[in-house]
mmCIF file of C-alpha atoms and ligand atoms in Angstrom:
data_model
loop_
_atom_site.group_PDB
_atom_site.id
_atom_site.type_symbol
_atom_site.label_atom_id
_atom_site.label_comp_id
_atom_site.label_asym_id
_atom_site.label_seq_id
_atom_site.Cartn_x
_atom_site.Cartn_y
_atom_site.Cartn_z
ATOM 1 C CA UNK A 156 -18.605 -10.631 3.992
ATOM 2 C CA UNK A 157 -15.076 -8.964 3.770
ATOM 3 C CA UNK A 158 -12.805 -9.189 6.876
ATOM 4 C CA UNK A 159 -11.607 -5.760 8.067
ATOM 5 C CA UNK A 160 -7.566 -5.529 9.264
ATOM 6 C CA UNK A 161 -5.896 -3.191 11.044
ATOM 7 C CA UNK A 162 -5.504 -0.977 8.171
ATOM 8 C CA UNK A 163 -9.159 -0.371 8.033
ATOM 9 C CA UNK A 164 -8.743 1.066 11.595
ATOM 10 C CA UNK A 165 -5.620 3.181 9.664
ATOM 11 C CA UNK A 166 -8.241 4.473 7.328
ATOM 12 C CA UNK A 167 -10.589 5.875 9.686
ATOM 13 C CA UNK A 168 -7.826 6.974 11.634
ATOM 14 C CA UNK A 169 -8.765 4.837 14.931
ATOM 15 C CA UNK A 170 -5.417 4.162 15.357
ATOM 16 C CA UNK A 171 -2.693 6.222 15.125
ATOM 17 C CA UNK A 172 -0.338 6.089 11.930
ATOM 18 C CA UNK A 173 1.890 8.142 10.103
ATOM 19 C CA UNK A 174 -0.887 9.348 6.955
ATOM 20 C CA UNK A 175 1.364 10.947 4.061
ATOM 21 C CA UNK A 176 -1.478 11.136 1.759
ATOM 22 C CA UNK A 177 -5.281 10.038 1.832
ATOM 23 C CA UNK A 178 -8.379 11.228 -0.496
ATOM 24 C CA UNK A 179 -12.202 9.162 -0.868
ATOM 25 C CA UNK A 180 -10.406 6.308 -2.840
ATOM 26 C CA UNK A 181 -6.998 5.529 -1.174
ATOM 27 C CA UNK A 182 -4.673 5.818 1.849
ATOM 28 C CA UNK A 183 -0.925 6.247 1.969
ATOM 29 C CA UNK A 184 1.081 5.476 5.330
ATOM 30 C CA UNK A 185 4.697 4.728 6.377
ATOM 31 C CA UNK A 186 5.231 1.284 7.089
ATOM 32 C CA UNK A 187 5.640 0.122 10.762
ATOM 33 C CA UNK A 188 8.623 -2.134 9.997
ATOM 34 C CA UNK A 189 10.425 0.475 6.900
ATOM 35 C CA UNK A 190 12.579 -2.640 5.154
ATOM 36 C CA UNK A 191 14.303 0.924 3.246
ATOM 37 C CA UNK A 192 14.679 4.557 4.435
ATOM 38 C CA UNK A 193 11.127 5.206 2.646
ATOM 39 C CA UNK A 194 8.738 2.266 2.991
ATOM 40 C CA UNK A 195 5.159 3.320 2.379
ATOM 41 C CA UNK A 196 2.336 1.431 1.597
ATOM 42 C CA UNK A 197 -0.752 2.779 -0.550
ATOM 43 C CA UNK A 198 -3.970 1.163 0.118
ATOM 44 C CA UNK A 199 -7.458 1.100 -1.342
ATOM 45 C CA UNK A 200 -10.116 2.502 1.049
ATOM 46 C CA UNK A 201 -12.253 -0.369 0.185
ATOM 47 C CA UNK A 202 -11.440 -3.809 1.220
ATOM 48 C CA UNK A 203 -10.260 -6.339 -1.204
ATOM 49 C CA UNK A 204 -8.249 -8.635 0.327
ATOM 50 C CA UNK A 205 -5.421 -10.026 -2.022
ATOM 51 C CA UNK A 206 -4.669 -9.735 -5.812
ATOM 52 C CA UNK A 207 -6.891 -12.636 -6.242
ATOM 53 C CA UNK A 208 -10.043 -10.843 -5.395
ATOM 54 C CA UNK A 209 -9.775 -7.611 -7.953
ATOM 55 C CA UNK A 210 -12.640 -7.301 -10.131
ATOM 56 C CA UNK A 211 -12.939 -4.983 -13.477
ATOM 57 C CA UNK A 212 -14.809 -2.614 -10.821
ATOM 58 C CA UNK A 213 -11.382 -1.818 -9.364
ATOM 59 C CA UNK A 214 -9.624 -1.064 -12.229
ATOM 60 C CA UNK A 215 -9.689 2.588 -11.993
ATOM 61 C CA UNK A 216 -9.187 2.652 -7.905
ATOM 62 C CA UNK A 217 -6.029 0.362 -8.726
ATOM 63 C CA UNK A 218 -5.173 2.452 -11.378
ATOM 64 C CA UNK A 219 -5.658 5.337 -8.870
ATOM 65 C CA UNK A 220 -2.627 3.738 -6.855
ATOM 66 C CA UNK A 221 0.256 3.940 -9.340
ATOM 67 C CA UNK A 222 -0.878 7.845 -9.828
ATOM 68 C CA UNK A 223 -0.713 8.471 -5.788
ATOM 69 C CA UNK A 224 2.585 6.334 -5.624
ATOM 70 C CA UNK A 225 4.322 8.948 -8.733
ATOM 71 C CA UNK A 226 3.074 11.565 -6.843
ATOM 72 C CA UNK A 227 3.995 10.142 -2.879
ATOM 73 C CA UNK A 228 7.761 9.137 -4.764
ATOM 74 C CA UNK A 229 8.200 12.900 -5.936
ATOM 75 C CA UNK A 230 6.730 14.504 -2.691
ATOM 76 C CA UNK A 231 9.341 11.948 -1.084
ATOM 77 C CA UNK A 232 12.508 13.687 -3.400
ATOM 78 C CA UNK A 233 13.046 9.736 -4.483
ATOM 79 C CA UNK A 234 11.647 10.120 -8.054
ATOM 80 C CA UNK A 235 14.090 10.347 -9.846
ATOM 81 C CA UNK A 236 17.060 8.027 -8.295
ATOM 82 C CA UNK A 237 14.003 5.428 -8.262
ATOM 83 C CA UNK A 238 11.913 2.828 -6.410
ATOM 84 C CA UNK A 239 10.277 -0.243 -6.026
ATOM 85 C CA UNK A 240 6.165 -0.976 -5.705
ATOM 86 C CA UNK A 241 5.476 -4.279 -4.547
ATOM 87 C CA UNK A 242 1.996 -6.116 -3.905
ATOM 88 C CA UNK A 243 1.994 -9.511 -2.223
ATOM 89 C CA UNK A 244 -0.093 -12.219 -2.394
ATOM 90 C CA UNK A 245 -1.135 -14.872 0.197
ATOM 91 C CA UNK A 246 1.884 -17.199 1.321
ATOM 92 C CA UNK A 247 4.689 -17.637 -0.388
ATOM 93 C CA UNK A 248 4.844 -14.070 -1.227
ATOM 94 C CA UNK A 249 4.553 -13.448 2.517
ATOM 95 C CA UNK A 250 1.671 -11.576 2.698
ATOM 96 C CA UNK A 251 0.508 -10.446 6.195
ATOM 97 C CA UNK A 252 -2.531 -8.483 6.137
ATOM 98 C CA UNK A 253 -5.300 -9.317 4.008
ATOM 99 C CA UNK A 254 -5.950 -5.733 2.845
ATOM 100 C CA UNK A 255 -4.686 -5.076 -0.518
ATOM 101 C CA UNK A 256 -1.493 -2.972 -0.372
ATOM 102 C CA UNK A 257 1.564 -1.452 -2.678
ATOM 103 C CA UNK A 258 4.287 -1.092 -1.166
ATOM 104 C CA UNK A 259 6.440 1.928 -2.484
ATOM 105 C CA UNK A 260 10.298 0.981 -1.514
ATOM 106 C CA UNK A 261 13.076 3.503 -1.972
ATOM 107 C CA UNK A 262 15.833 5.927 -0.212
ATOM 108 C CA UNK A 263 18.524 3.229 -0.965
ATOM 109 C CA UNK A 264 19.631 0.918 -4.087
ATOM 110 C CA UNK A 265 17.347 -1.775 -3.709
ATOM 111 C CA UNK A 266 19.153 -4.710 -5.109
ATOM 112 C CA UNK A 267 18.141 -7.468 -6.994
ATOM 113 C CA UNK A 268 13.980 -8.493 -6.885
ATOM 114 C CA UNK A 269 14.253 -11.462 -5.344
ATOM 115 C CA UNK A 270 17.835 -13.298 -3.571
HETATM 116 P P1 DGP B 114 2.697 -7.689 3.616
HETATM 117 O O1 DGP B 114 3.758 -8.631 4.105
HETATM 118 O O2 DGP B 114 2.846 -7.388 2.153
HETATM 119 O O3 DGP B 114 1.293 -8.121 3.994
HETATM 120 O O4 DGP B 114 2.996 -6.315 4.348
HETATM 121 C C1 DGP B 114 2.294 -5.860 5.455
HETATM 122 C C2 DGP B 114 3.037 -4.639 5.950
HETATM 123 O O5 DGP B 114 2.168 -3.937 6.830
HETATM 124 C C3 DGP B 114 4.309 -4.949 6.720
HETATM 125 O O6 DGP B 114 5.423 -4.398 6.011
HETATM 126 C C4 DGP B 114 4.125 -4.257 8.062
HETATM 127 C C5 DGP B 114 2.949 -3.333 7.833
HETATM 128 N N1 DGP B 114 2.071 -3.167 8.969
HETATM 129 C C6 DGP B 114 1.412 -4.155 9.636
HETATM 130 N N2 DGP B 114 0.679 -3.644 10.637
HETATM 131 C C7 DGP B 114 0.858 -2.294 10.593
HETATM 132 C C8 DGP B 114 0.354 -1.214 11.375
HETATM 133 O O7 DGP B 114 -0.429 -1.366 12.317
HETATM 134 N N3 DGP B 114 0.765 0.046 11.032
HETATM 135 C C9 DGP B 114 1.628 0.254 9.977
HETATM 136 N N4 DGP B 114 1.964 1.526 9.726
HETATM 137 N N5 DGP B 114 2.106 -0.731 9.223
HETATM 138 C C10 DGP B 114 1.747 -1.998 9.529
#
């Protein structure tokens, strides 16, 4: 049994959240804490809770999320000066909800990966 988060509450639009982009696979939404004047993050609709737990079933849904980031980036006017999509998993990486997620980082120069 998968554990729903709060972003399964974002998907069915229980709670309120600012939606730039949803269809029957995925769900895009500005970040609560933006670490970068645009800080999105594009989720599956279906639950799989970290990197460790894609299958070859997901491939296309996952696939699905770089092709909804391109087009959130260019709806966003930040495609061409460029971003950064991040996915973390479990602790070091600081992951804090167990709902896969990409985040899509840009607005700014982002600096180096990782200080
Ligand atoms: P991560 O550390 O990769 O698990 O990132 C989780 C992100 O989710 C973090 O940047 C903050 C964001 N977040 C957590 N709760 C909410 C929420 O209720 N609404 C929105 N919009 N974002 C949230």
């Amino acid at each position: 049994m998968v554990q729903e988060t709060i972003f399964s509450r974002i998907i069915r639009r229980e709670i309120p959240s600012d939606i730039v982009y949803q269809d029957d696979f995925v769900t895009a939404f500005r970040d609560i804490s933006p670490q970068a004047p645009v800080h999105i993050l594009i989720i599956p609709n279906k639950i799989i809770p970290t990197v460790n737990d894609i299958s070859e079933h997901d491939e296309k849904i996952l696939g699905h999320l770089f092709t909804v980031a391109a087009k959130i980036a260019k709806q966003e006017g930040i495609d061409d000066s460029g971003y950064r999509l991040i996915m973390n998993c479990n602790k070091d990486a600081g992951q804090e909800v167990f709902h896969l997620h990409m985040h899509l980082l840009g607005g700014k120069n982002l600096g180096k990966l990782v200080e």
